[in-house]
Short mmCIF file of C-alpha atoms and ligand atoms in Angstrom, two decimals:
data_model
loop_
_atom_site.label_atom_id
_atom_site.label_comp_id
_atom_site.label_asym_id
_atom_site.label_seq_id
_atom_site.Cartn_x
_atom_site.Cartn_y
_atom_site.Cartn_z
CA UNK X 42 75.21 -143.63 18.03
CA UNK X 43 77.35 -141.07 18.27
CA UNK X 44 76.68 -139.20 21.46
CA UNK X 45 79.65 -138.87 23.45
CA UNK X 46 78.76 -138.23 27.11
CA UNK X 47 80.60 -135.18 28.30
CA UNK X 48 80.21 -133.25 25.12
CA UNK X 49 77.89 -130.62 25.68
CA UNK X 50 74.71 -130.62 23.69
CA UNK X 51 75.25 -129.52 20.28
CA UNK X 52 71.80 -127.60 20.93
CA UNK X 53 69.93 -127.19 24.03
CA UNK X 54 66.74 -125.61 24.71
CA UNK X 55 65.42 -124.33 27.91
CA UNK X 56 62.41 -123.07 29.02
CA UNK X 57 61.14 -122.05 25.32
CA UNK X 58 57.82 -120.82 25.05
CA UNK X 59 55.94 -118.87 22.21
CA UNK X 60 52.53 -117.49 21.88
CA UNK X 61 50.72 -116.28 18.83
CA UNK X 62 47.56 -113.73 19.74
CA UNK X 63 47.57 -115.04 23.41
CA UNK X 64 47.48 -118.29 22.03
CA UNK X 65 50.17 -120.72 23.24
CA UNK X 66 51.68 -122.65 20.63
CA UNK X 67 55.24 -123.92 22.75
CA UNK X 68 55.45 -124.08 26.42
CA UNK X 69 58.25 -124.36 28.58
CA UNK X 70 60.15 -126.94 26.06
CA UNK X 71 63.30 -128.45 27.22
CA UNK X 72 65.46 -130.50 24.95
CA UNK X 73 68.98 -131.58 24.63
CA UNK X 74 70.66 -132.64 21.41
CA UNK X 75 73.70 -134.01 21.09
CA UNK X 76 76.42 -133.49 18.28
CA UNK X 77 76.26 -135.75 15.52
CA UNK X 78 73.46 -137.41 16.60
CA UNK X 79 70.14 -137.19 14.20
CA UNK X 80 67.29 -136.09 16.12
CA UNK X 81 63.70 -136.43 14.90
CA UNK X 82 60.80 -134.40 16.01
CA UNK X 83 57.47 -135.62 15.66
CA UNK X 84 53.79 -134.60 16.36
CA UNK X 85 50.57 -133.82 15.19
CA UNK X 86 49.55 -131.09 12.95
CA UNK X 87 49.84 -128.22 14.79
CA UNK X 88 51.98 -129.30 17.46
CA UNK X 89 54.53 -127.07 16.99
CA UNK X 90 57.68 -128.64 15.47
CA UNK X 91 57.84 -126.04 12.78
CA UNK X 92 57.50 -123.19 15.58
CA UNK X 93 60.47 -124.84 17.39
CA UNK X 94 62.58 -125.22 14.15
CA UNK X 95 62.22 -121.91 13.15
CA UNK X 96 62.79 -120.47 16.41
CA UNK X 97 66.39 -122.44 16.16
CA UNK X 98 67.05 -121.45 12.63
CA UNK X 99 66.46 -117.95 13.61
CA UNK X 100 62.92 -117.06 11.61
CA UNK X 101 61.22 -116.48 14.88
CA UNK X 102 61.76 -115.72 18.14
CA UNK X 103 60.95 -117.20 21.47
CA UNK X 104 59.13 -115.42 23.84
CA UNK X 105 60.50 -117.05 26.80
CA UNK X 106 63.67 -119.17 27.46
CA UNK X 107 67.00 -119.62 25.88
CA UNK X 108 69.00 -121.42 23.25
CA UNK X 109 72.59 -122.90 24.20
CA UNK X 110 74.68 -124.07 20.91
CA UNK X 111 77.52 -126.38 22.06
CA UNK X 112 77.15 -125.28 25.56
CA UNK X 113 77.36 -121.62 25.33
CA UNK X 114 74.22 -119.36 25.67
CA UNK X 115 73.23 -118.11 22.27
CA UNK X 116 71.09 -114.94 21.05
CA UNK X 117 69.62 -115.86 17.86
CA UNK X 118 67.57 -112.86 16.37
CA UNK X 119 67.49 -113.85 12.95
CA UNK X 120 68.37 -116.20 10.07
CA UNK X 121 72.16 -114.82 9.98
CA UNK X 122 72.76 -115.15 13.61
CA UNK X 123 71.83 -118.79 13.30
CA UNK X 124 73.82 -119.56 10.31
CA UNK X 125 76.96 -117.88 11.96
CA UNK X 126 76.58 -120.41 14.54
CA UNK X 127 76.71 -123.10 12.02
CA UNK X 128 72.58 -123.90 12.63
CA UNK X 129 71.02 -123.86 9.21
CA UNK X 130 67.34 -124.52 8.64
CA UNK X 131 65.55 -125.72 5.24
CA UNK X 132 61.97 -125.05 6.06
CA UNK X 133 59.06 -126.67 4.60
CA UNK X 134 58.11 -123.07 2.70
CA UNK X 135 61.52 -123.09 0.85
CA UNK X 136 63.99 -120.08 0.48
CA UNK X 137 65.66 -119.58 -2.77
CA UNK X 138 65.63 -116.82 -4.93
CA UNK X 139 63.91 -118.15 -7.69
CA UNK X 140 65.65 -116.15 -10.84
CA UNK X 141 69.12 -116.66 -9.90
CA UNK X 142 70.98 -119.95 -10.57
CA UNK X 143 71.80 -122.93 -8.50
CA UNK X 144 75.18 -122.02 -7.96
CA UNK X 145 74.15 -118.53 -6.89
CA UNK X 146 71.74 -119.92 -4.72
CA UNK X 147 74.23 -122.06 -3.13
CA UNK X 148 76.71 -118.85 -2.73
CA UNK X 149 74.46 -116.19 -2.22
CA UNK X 150 75.90 -114.78 0.89
CA UNK X 151 79.30 -114.62 -0.61
CA UNK X 152 78.50 -113.70 -3.34
CA UNK X 153 76.84 -110.20 -2.48
CA UNK X 154 80.03 -109.83 -0.67
CA UNK X 155 82.72 -109.94 -3.43
CA UNK X 156 81.88 -110.97 -6.97
CA UNK X 157 84.76 -111.89 -9.03
CA UNK X 158 86.19 -114.19 -11.46
CA UNK X 159 88.45 -116.12 -9.03
CA UNK X 160 85.90 -116.47 -6.57
CA UNK X 161 83.32 -117.82 -9.20
CA UNK X 162 85.88 -120.40 -9.89
CA UNK X 163 86.59 -121.47 -6.32
CA UNK X 164 82.77 -121.59 -5.73
CA UNK X 165 82.52 -123.68 -8.62
CA UNK X 166 85.12 -126.12 -7.27
CA UNK X 167 83.41 -126.38 -4.39
CA UNK X 168 80.33 -126.87 -5.88
CA UNK X 169 81.47 -129.83 -7.17
CA UNK X 170 82.90 -131.21 -3.94
CA UNK X 171 79.86 -131.00 -2.46
CA UNK X 172 78.17 -132.36 -5.34
CA UNK X 173 80.56 -135.34 -5.05
CA UNK X 174 79.97 -135.54 -1.57
CA UNK X 175 76.08 -135.65 -1.54
CA UNK X 176 75.84 -137.67 -4.82
CA UNK X 177 73.20 -135.00 -5.87
CA UNK X 178 72.62 -134.29 -9.82
CA UNK X 179 72.08 -130.64 -10.50
CA UNK X 180 73.14 -128.65 -12.91
CA UNK X 181 74.69 -125.33 -11.55
CA UNK X 182 73.76 -123.29 -14.17
CA UNK X 183 70.18 -123.93 -14.20
CA UNK X 184 67.46 -121.35 -12.75
CA UNK X 185 66.09 -122.67 -9.49
CA UNK X 186 62.61 -121.47 -10.34
CA UNK X 187 62.63 -124.45 -13.38
CA UNK X 188 63.71 -127.10 -11.35
CA UNK X 189 61.50 -129.95 -9.55
CA UNK X 190 60.65 -128.96 -6.04
CA UNK X 191 62.48 -131.87 -4.95
CA UNK X 192 65.70 -130.50 -6.82
CA UNK X 193 65.11 -127.18 -5.16
CA UNK X 194 65.47 -128.59 -1.85
CA UNK X 195 68.79 -130.45 -2.69
CA UNK X 196 70.01 -127.06 -3.66
CA UNK X 197 69.07 -125.85 0.14
CA UNK X 198 71.13 -128.54 1.29
CA UNK X 199 73.92 -127.88 -0.85
CA UNK X 200 73.91 -124.30 0.01
CA UNK X 201 73.84 -125.42 4.13
CA UNK X 202 76.86 -127.64 3.73
CA UNK X 203 78.34 -124.97 1.44
CA UNK X 204 78.06 -122.58 4.70
CA UNK X 205 79.75 -125.49 6.52
CA UNK X 206 76.38 -126.12 8.54
CA UNK X 207 77.11 -128.08 11.76
CA UNK X 208 73.19 -128.33 12.53
CA UNK X 209 71.09 -128.99 9.68
CA UNK X 210 67.30 -128.80 10.52
CA UNK X 211 65.34 -130.24 7.84
CA UNK X 212 61.33 -129.58 8.34
CA UNK X 213 59.38 -132.48 6.67
CA UNK X 214 62.29 -132.74 3.83
CA UNK X 215 60.55 -136.59 2.38
CA UNK X 216 57.06 -134.74 2.04
CA UNK X 217 57.93 -133.53 -1.61
CA UNK X 218 60.34 -136.38 -2.63
CA UNK X 219 59.52 -139.42 -4.62
CA UNK X 220 60.37 -143.00 -2.72
CA UNK X 221 64.00 -143.38 -4.58
CA UNK X 222 64.75 -140.07 -3.39
CA UNK X 223 63.64 -140.28 -0.03
CA UNK X 224 66.00 -143.34 0.35
CA UNK X 225 69.02 -141.12 -1.23
CA UNK X 226 68.45 -138.19 1.32
CA UNK X 227 68.06 -140.71 4.49
CA UNK X 228 71.38 -142.08 3.41
CA UNK X 229 72.53 -138.60 2.94
CA UNK X 230 71.49 -137.79 6.84
CA UNK X 231 73.55 -140.89 7.98
CA UNK X 232 76.42 -140.00 6.00
CA UNK X 233 76.28 -136.25 7.38
CA UNK X 234 75.60 -137.61 11.23
CA UNK X 235 78.83 -140.02 10.73
CA UNK X 236 80.74 -136.87 9.44
CA UNK X 237 79.97 -135.27 12.91
CA UNK X 238 76.99 -133.08 11.60
CA UNK X 239 73.85 -132.90 13.98
CA UNK X 240 70.56 -133.34 11.86
CA UNK X 241 67.01 -132.66 13.31
CA UNK X 242 64.40 -133.97 11.29
CA UNK X 243 60.57 -133.10 11.22
CA UNK X 244 58.80 -136.10 9.75
CA UNK X 245 55.10 -137.62 9.59
CA UNK X 246 56.74 -140.81 8.24
CA UNK X 247 57.43 -142.67 11.32
CA UNK X 248 58.64 -145.66 9.72
CA UNK X 249 61.45 -143.31 8.49
CA UNK X 250 61.92 -141.54 11.64
CA UNK X 251 62.83 -144.93 13.24
CA UNK X 252 64.77 -146.06 10.51
CA UNK X 253 67.36 -143.06 10.59
CA UNK X 254 67.30 -141.18 13.71
CA UNK X 255 69.36 -141.98 16.92
CA UNK X 256 66.68 -140.10 19.03
CA UNK X 257 62.97 -138.68 18.84
CA UNK X 258 60.89 -135.79 20.69
CA UNK X 259 57.16 -135.81 20.49
CA UNK X 260 55.61 -132.39 20.94
CA UNK X 261 51.78 -132.42 21.49
CA UNK X 262 50.10 -129.33 21.81
CA UNK X 263 53.14 -127.35 22.18
CA UNK X 264 54.56 -129.08 24.61
CA UNK X 265 57.25 -131.92 24.88
CA UNK X 266 56.36 -135.27 26.27
CA UNK X 267 58.92 -137.15 25.51
CA UNK X 268 62.33 -137.31 24.23
CA UNK X 269 63.98 -141.07 24.20
CA UNK X 270 66.24 -143.38 22.13
CA UNK X 271 64.60 -144.61 19.09
CA UNK X 272 65.11 -148.36 20.12
CA UNK X 273 62.51 -147.98 22.80
CA UNK X 274 59.75 -147.10 20.12
CA UNK X 275 57.30 -148.88 17.29
CA UNK X 276 55.32 -146.08 15.32
CA UNK X 277 52.26 -147.50 17.49
CA UNK X 278 54.15 -146.21 20.66
CA UNK X 279 54.85 -142.96 18.77
CA UNK X 280 51.27 -142.38 17.71
CA UNK X 281 50.09 -143.16 21.50
CA UNK X 282 52.11 -140.05 22.81
CA UNK X 283 51.61 -137.71 19.84
CA UNK X 284 47.67 -138.19 20.13
CA UNK X 285 47.17 -139.44 23.61
CA UNK X 286 45.06 -142.24 22.10
CA UNK X 287 45.45 -145.20 20.08
CA UNK X 288 44.79 -145.13 16.71
CA UNK X 289 43.83 -147.25 14.09
CA UNK X 290 46.37 -146.78 11.39
CA UNK X 291 45.64 -149.64 9.02
CA UNK X 292 43.49 -148.95 5.76
CA UNK X 293 39.69 -149.07 5.32
CA UNK X 294 38.89 -151.77 2.91
CA UNK X 295 36.95 -150.08 -0.15
CA UNK X 296 33.37 -151.03 -0.32
CA UNK X 297 33.33 -152.97 -3.77
CA UNK X 298 32.38 -151.69 -6.80
CA UNK X 299 29.31 -152.75 -8.08
CA UNK X 300 29.51 -154.98 -11.52
CA UNK X 301 26.84 -153.04 -12.95
CA UNK X 302 28.44 -149.27 -11.27
CA UNK X 303 27.91 -146.61 -14.22
CA UNK X 304 31.37 -145.72 -15.50
CA UNK X 305 31.35 -141.87 -14.38
CA UNK X 306 34.56 -140.28 -16.41
CA UNK X 307 36.55 -142.04 -19.21
CA UNK X 308 39.45 -140.31 -21.20
CA UNK X 309 40.72 -141.69 -24.59
CA UNK X 310 43.61 -141.12 -26.25
CA UNK X 311 44.67 -138.33 -23.81
CA UNK X 312 47.54 -136.06 -25.20
CA UNK X 313 49.82 -133.10 -24.45
CA UNK X 314 53.37 -132.66 -23.77
CA UNK X 315 54.80 -135.75 -21.88
CA UNK X 316 51.08 -137.21 -21.61
CA UNK X 317 51.01 -139.71 -24.26
CA UNK X 318 47.43 -141.56 -25.36
CA UNK X 319 46.65 -141.92 -21.77
CA UNK X 320 43.17 -144.29 -21.52
CA UNK X 321 41.63 -144.43 -18.37
CA UNK X 322 38.26 -145.21 -16.72
CA UNK X 323 36.44 -145.00 -13.66
CA UNK X 324 33.24 -145.94 -12.37
CA UNK X 325 30.67 -144.88 -9.49
CA UNK X 326 32.29 -145.94 -6.56
CA UNK X 327 35.64 -146.81 -7.42
CA UNK X 328 38.83 -145.51 -6.14
CA UNK X 329 41.34 -145.54 -9.20
CA UNK X 330 45.37 -144.62 -7.97
CA UNK X 331 47.90 -143.20 -10.30
CA UNK X 332 51.56 -144.24 -9.51
CA UNK X 333 54.47 -143.21 -11.38
CA UNK X 334 57.94 -141.55 -10.87
CA UNK X 335 58.44 -138.06 -10.86
CA UNK X 336 57.91 -136.57 -14.33
CA UNK X 337 55.98 -140.04 -15.33
CA UNK X 338 52.78 -137.39 -16.47
CA UNK X 339 50.57 -138.28 -13.18
CA UNK X 340 49.97 -134.40 -12.13
CA UNK X 341 49.59 -133.51 -15.69
CA UNK X 342 46.96 -136.22 -16.44
CA UNK X 343 44.74 -135.32 -13.74
CA UNK X 344 45.09 -131.69 -15.26
CA UNK X 345 43.99 -132.63 -18.23
CA UNK X 346 41.02 -134.83 -17.25
CA UNK X 347 39.92 -131.37 -15.19
CA UNK X 348 40.62 -129.19 -18.13
CA UNK X 349 43.05 -126.85 -16.15
CA UNK X 350 45.44 -127.72 -18.98
CA UNK X 351 44.04 -128.47 -22.56
CA UNK X 352 44.67 -131.73 -23.94
CA UNK X 353 45.79 -131.53 -27.73
CA UNK X 354 44.26 -134.73 -28.46
CA UNK X 355 41.89 -137.36 -26.70
CA UNK X 356 38.46 -137.83 -25.79
CA UNK X 357 36.82 -137.08 -22.08
CA UNK X 358 33.34 -138.41 -21.38
CA UNK X 359 31.79 -137.29 -18.05
CA UNK X 360 28.42 -139.68 -17.22
CA UNK X 361 28.55 -140.46 -20.72
CA UNK X 362 28.39 -137.12 -22.11
CA UNK X 363 31.57 -136.36 -24.24
CA UNK X 364 32.88 -132.94 -23.35
CA UNK X 365 34.73 -130.84 -26.10
CA UNK X 366 37.56 -128.59 -24.87
CA UNK X 367 37.50 -129.57 -21.14
CA UNK X 368 37.97 -126.39 -19.19
CA UNK X 369 37.64 -126.18 -15.18
CA UNK X 370 34.41 -124.64 -15.66
CA UNK X 371 33.12 -126.97 -18.32
CA UNK X 372 34.14 -129.88 -15.78
CA UNK X 373 33.14 -128.54 -12.48
CA UNK X 374 29.72 -128.00 -13.83
CA UNK X 375 29.88 -131.53 -14.62
CA UNK X 376 30.50 -132.63 -11.33
CA UNK X 377 34.46 -132.85 -11.52
CA UNK X 378 36.58 -131.18 -9.09
CA UNK X 379 40.59 -130.96 -8.55
CA UNK X 380 42.24 -131.06 -5.33
CA UNK X 381 45.37 -129.76 -6.62
CA UNK X 382 49.13 -130.32 -5.48
CA UNK X 383 50.14 -127.32 -4.55
CA UNK X 384 48.09 -125.86 -2.15
CA UNK X 385 50.34 -122.31 -2.15
CA UNK X 386 50.50 -121.81 -5.85
CA UNK X 387 46.84 -123.55 -6.95
CA UNK X 388 44.91 -124.04 -4.04
CA UNK X 389 44.71 -121.50 -1.30
CA UNK X 390 44.68 -117.46 -1.29
CA UNK X 391 47.40 -117.39 2.21
CA UNK X 392 46.22 -114.15 3.10
CA UNK X 393 42.48 -115.19 3.43
CA UNK X 394 40.62 -117.27 6.21
CA UNK X 395 39.90 -120.74 6.34
CA UNK X 396 36.50 -120.02 6.25
CA UNK X 397 36.75 -117.72 3.23
CA UNK X 398 39.18 -120.27 1.31
CA UNK X 399 36.82 -122.92 1.71
CA UNK X 400 33.93 -121.55 0.72
CA UNK X 401 35.50 -119.83 -2.52
CA UNK X 402 35.16 -122.84 -4.27
CA UNK X 403 31.43 -123.01 -3.92
CA UNK X 404 30.20 -119.50 -4.00
CA UNK X 405 28.97 -119.45 -7.24
CA UNK X 406 26.38 -122.34 -6.34
CA UNK X 407 25.39 -120.84 -3.01
CA UNK X 408 24.78 -117.17 -4.12
CA UNK X 409 21.21 -116.51 -4.78
CA UNK X 410 20.92 -113.10 -5.84
CA UNK X 411 23.18 -110.25 -4.81
CA UNK X 412 23.49 -112.03 -1.24
CA UNK X 413 26.00 -114.76 0.17
CA UNK X 414 23.84 -116.93 2.29
CA UNK X 415 26.49 -116.58 5.25
CA UNK X 416 25.00 -118.43 7.76
CA UNK X 417 24.30 -121.20 5.69
CA UNK X 418 27.79 -121.12 4.13
CA UNK X 419 29.46 -120.91 7.62
CA UNK X 420 27.54 -124.21 8.75
CA UNK X 421 28.46 -125.87 5.82
CA UNK X 422 32.05 -125.21 5.53
CA UNK X 423 31.70 -125.79 9.83
CA UNK X 424 30.62 -129.47 8.56
CA UNK X 425 33.15 -129.88 6.05
CA UNK X 426 36.14 -128.59 8.05
CA UNK X 427 34.91 -130.98 11.00
CA UNK X 428 35.17 -133.76 8.74
CA UNK X 429 38.59 -133.58 7.54
CA UNK X 430 39.56 -132.09 11.65
CA UNK X 431 41.01 -128.82 10.17
CA UNK X 432 42.57 -127.65 14.09
CA UNK X 433 42.63 -123.47 13.66
CA UNK X 434 42.81 -121.55 16.63
CA UNK X 435 40.76 -118.75 15.24
CA UNK X 436 38.15 -119.22 12.33
CA UNK X 437 39.18 -115.93 10.73
CA UNK X 438 43.13 -116.53 10.91
CA UNK X 439 44.61 -116.45 8.06
CA UNK X 440 45.66 -119.69 6.13
CA UNK X 441 49.26 -118.51 6.06
CA UNK X 442 49.09 -118.83 9.94
CA UNK X 443 47.98 -122.36 9.84
CA UNK X 444 50.52 -125.29 10.20
CA UNK X 445 51.18 -126.89 7.03
CA UNK X 446 49.06 -130.09 7.71
CA UNK X 447 46.30 -127.90 8.39
CA UNK X 448 46.67 -125.87 5.16
CA UNK X 449 46.53 -129.28 3.30
CA UNK X 450 43.19 -130.31 5.03
CA UNK X 451 42.03 -126.59 4.29
CA UNK X 452 42.39 -127.19 0.55
CA UNK X 453 40.59 -130.78 0.70
CA UNK X 454 37.79 -129.42 2.20
CA UNK X 455 37.52 -126.55 -0.05
CA UNK X 456 36.83 -128.92 -2.55
CA UNK X 457 34.94 -131.21 -1.07
CA UNK X 458 32.13 -128.80 -0.11
CA UNK X 459 31.23 -128.72 -3.92
CA UNK X 460 29.92 -132.46 -3.61
CA UNK X 461 31.44 -133.66 -6.60
CA UNK X 462 30.33 -136.91 -8.34
CA UNK X 463 34.03 -137.19 -9.56
CA UNK X 464 36.82 -136.35 -7.34
CA UNK X 465 40.82 -135.77 -8.61
CA UNK X 466 43.26 -135.81 -5.82
CA UNK X 467 46.81 -134.97 -6.21
CA UNK X 468 48.84 -135.93 -3.03
CA UNK X 469 46.17 -135.85 -0.87
CA UNK X 470 47.70 -136.28 2.24
CA UNK X 471 50.95 -134.52 2.01
CA UNK X 472 52.40 -133.30 4.98
CA UNK X 473 49.31 -134.50 7.01
CA UNK X 474 49.84 -136.18 10.40
CA UNK X 475 49.47 -139.89 10.73
CA UNK X 476 45.96 -139.62 12.42
CA UNK X 477 44.81 -137.19 10.15
CA UNK X 478 46.04 -139.14 7.00
CA UNK X 479 43.87 -142.20 8.21
CA UNK X 480 40.73 -140.19 8.69
CA UNK X 481 41.68 -138.43 5.18
CA UNK X 482 41.66 -142.15 3.84
CA UNK X 483 38.58 -142.98 5.71
CA UNK X 484 36.75 -139.83 4.16
CA UNK X 485 37.34 -140.69 1.04
CA UNK X 486 36.68 -144.37 1.13
CA UNK X 487 33.62 -143.20 2.80
CA UNK X 488 32.52 -140.91 0.11
CA UNK X 489 33.29 -143.69 -2.55
CA UNK X 490 31.26 -146.03 -1.08
CA UNK X 491 28.39 -143.57 -1.47
CA UNK X 492 28.78 -143.47 -4.86
CA UNK X 493 31.79 -140.41 -5.47
CA UNK X 494 34.13 -141.63 -8.53
CA UNK X 495 37.77 -140.95 -7.31
CA UNK X 496 41.27 -140.39 -9.11
CA UNK X 497 44.00 -140.48 -6.37
CA UNK X 498 47.66 -139.44 -7.53
CA UNK X 499 50.61 -140.22 -5.12
CA UNK X 500 54.29 -140.41 -4.43
CA UNK X 501 53.37 -143.15 -1.51
CA UNK X 502 53.11 -146.41 -3.07
CA UNK X 503 51.07 -147.77 0.61
CA UNK X 504 48.80 -145.19 0.41
CA UNK X 505 47.66 -145.97 -3.27
CA UNK X 506 47.93 -149.66 -2.83
CA UNK X 507 45.80 -149.25 0.72
CA UNK X 508 43.20 -146.93 -0.63
CA UNK X 509 42.48 -148.11 -3.94
CA UNK X 510 40.49 -150.29 -6.12
CA UNK X 511 42.84 -150.23 -8.85
CA UNK X 512 46.01 -148.82 -9.51
CA UNK X 513 47.35 -147.43 -13.10
CA UNK X 514 50.92 -146.87 -13.40
CA UNK X 515 52.05 -144.34 -15.74
CA UNK X 516 56.04 -144.12 -17.05
CA UNK X 517 57.17 -141.46 -19.33
CA UNK X 518 53.78 -140.17 -19.82
CA UNK X 519 51.77 -143.89 -20.79
CA UNK X 520 50.16 -146.06 -18.89
CA UNK X 521 51.82 -149.15 -18.77
CA UNK X 522 50.09 -151.55 -16.22
CA UNK X 523 46.67 -151.42 -14.68
CA UNK X 524 46.68 -153.56 -11.30
CA UNK X 525 44.03 -154.65 -9.06
CA UNK X 526 43.88 -154.68 -5.22
CA UNK X 527 46.54 -156.57 -3.40
CA UNK X 528 49.13 -156.44 -5.98
CA UNK X 529 52.39 -156.75 -4.06
CA UNK X 530 54.31 -153.15 -4.15
CA UNK X 531 57.69 -154.59 -5.81
CA UNK X 532 55.11 -155.12 -8.71
CA UNK X 533 54.12 -151.75 -9.19
CA UNK X 534 57.38 -150.21 -8.36
CA UNK X 535 58.55 -152.23 -11.07
CA UNK X 536 56.36 -151.12 -13.42
CA UNK X 537 56.94 -147.69 -12.46
CA UNK X 538 60.79 -148.12 -13.09
CA UNK X 539 60.50 -150.28 -16.08
CA UNK X 540 63.87 -151.72 -17.27
CA UNK X 541 65.74 -148.21 -16.22
CA UNK X 542 67.70 -149.74 -13.33
CA UNK X 543 67.64 -150.18 -9.56
CA UNK X 544 65.00 -150.37 -7.58
CA UNK X 545 65.27 -149.27 -3.92
N1 LIG R 691 52.41 -116.65 12.17
C1 LIG R 691 51.26 -117.56 13.40
N2 LIG R 691 50.33 -116.66 13.59
C2 LIG R 691 49.75 -117.51 14.57
N3 LIG R 691 49.61 -118.66 14.67
C3 LIG R 691 50.82 -119.09 14.09
C4 LIG R 691 51.65 -118.65 13.54
N4 LIG R 691 52.60 -119.84 13.14
C5 LIG R 691 52.10 -120.69 13.51
N5 LIG R 691 51.10 -120.60 13.80
C6 LIG R 691 50.36 -121.75 14.87
O1 LIG R 691 51.31 -122.13 15.83
C7 LIG R 691 50.32 -123.58 15.65
C8 LIG R 691 52.17 -124.84 15.59
O2 LIG R 691 52.44 -124.40 14.16
P1 LIG R 691 53.67 -125.09 13.61
O3 LIG R 691 53.37 -125.01 12.46
O4 LIG R 691 54.72 -125.20 14.56
O5 LIG R 691 52.62 -127.01 13.85
P2 LIG R 691 53.81 -128.14 13.33
O6 LIG R 691 53.82 -128.92 14.05
O7 LIG R 691 54.88 -127.72 12.15
O8 LIG R 691 52.24 -128.64 12.30
P3 LIG R 691 52.17 -129.83 10.68
O9 LIG R 691 52.76 -130.62 10.84
O10 LIG R 691 51.20 -129.29 10.32
O11 LIG R 691 53.56 -129.06 9.91
C9 LIG R 691 49.55 -124.31 14.76
O12 LIG R 691 48.22 -123.99 15.83
C10 LIG R 691 49.85 -122.50 13.84
O13 LIG R 691 48.43 -122.32 13.59
MG1 LIG R 692 55.29 -127.89 10.52
#
């Protein structure tokens, strides 16, 4: 604990409120965060966590209330103001300049002012210090758009620290990280806090919150319902405050796959890029999990199965029919759907409504003649949106105004509407709150029980083990293990790591 009774809070929020087109998304929030504290912010999707962080980081302005940093009232109208006060926000969306190098991004503000050889050398030295402190492994010359998302986030953290941030606000930083990267980040957060940096952490992983934070605040429907020491809480008590009721967070037991269930999809000798010779089979009613480290070929394998990328070698069969030269069009007409990893780049049209997005994927089927059956379409979209519990104030609101978790649910709904026979899902619950997550798990298990074949990729080993009948482990693009339900977590992790060293 780093709370010091008589020092002014590093951050104090007083009576903060925010509305969007008449809808209140934050109401009269009062919050104190002590210097050097790790303060976690939790709540359901759409509760207002990101909105509060954006207000602190100057990305948006509150309609009412005031902010105080280190005891002094401040006016934060834009990110520059916040940074000048030592407050740095690392948002869910990311904020790097894609075409610039890591080093340029880290020292962007300064380079804009004075460019020069000596400055560049000083920056390089400072960069090396930051790398030493954080333990990150990032090449300063690499262009940031070539980096995996986890590394891009490290660049943002380096940039914040380079600016001497005293308050670091992180919006779901671990959602995009693999298990060992998560552990490293949490360790860094502890170290920053020990050095006096205040850390505000938004996360849907309650174990993580309870493990790293000193205090926790719960938002529900835009109101603060609790601000307390984490020592007084368990995941269950936090969920009760978040949702206002008990939630069963246990994984549903999947229905057994009948021994004579037909093979829905099989692949053999699948190869392209880093994917080597992958064989897999999934039967009707079966949920196959795919585990592996970042770079093990999980996403690539799904993309090959769907035909989003063309395999250079290998055979894919759907319902016993070999599909030569798999393409998204062919796989869709064979009843295969892929829910991709990135909702922004591959999944959703951000400027269009949920209705449009969800309907988009199945428009072709429903279109009879030149007219789309609007009413039928709306009913179908309503049903599937309810099934995944999309919470949106107005149906015609563009997807970009939805909270992160609700965007994820919209992406899922879009593909469910096609009622696929084989569902390929990449990170089904990334950014989804615990209650909605349990709901999605029940939904997937239910679909499988009705005969859908499911292949699911996730960075969360718990999710894979909880959800799947079998877990296939990939390492360096090769299948290195196929484990039945009930296999201990450590065994799966060990297979994913191989002999590459430490397991965290
Ligand atoms: N630009 C905007 N226009 C309209 N509504 C918005 C806008 N930005 C956010 N909202 C709404 O404000 C509410 C709170 O959103 P916010 O992003 O703060 O939720 P969150 O707690 O971060 O959720 P998640 O866990 O899903 O990230 C949501 O209902 C969202 O749809
Ligand atoms: Mg959010």
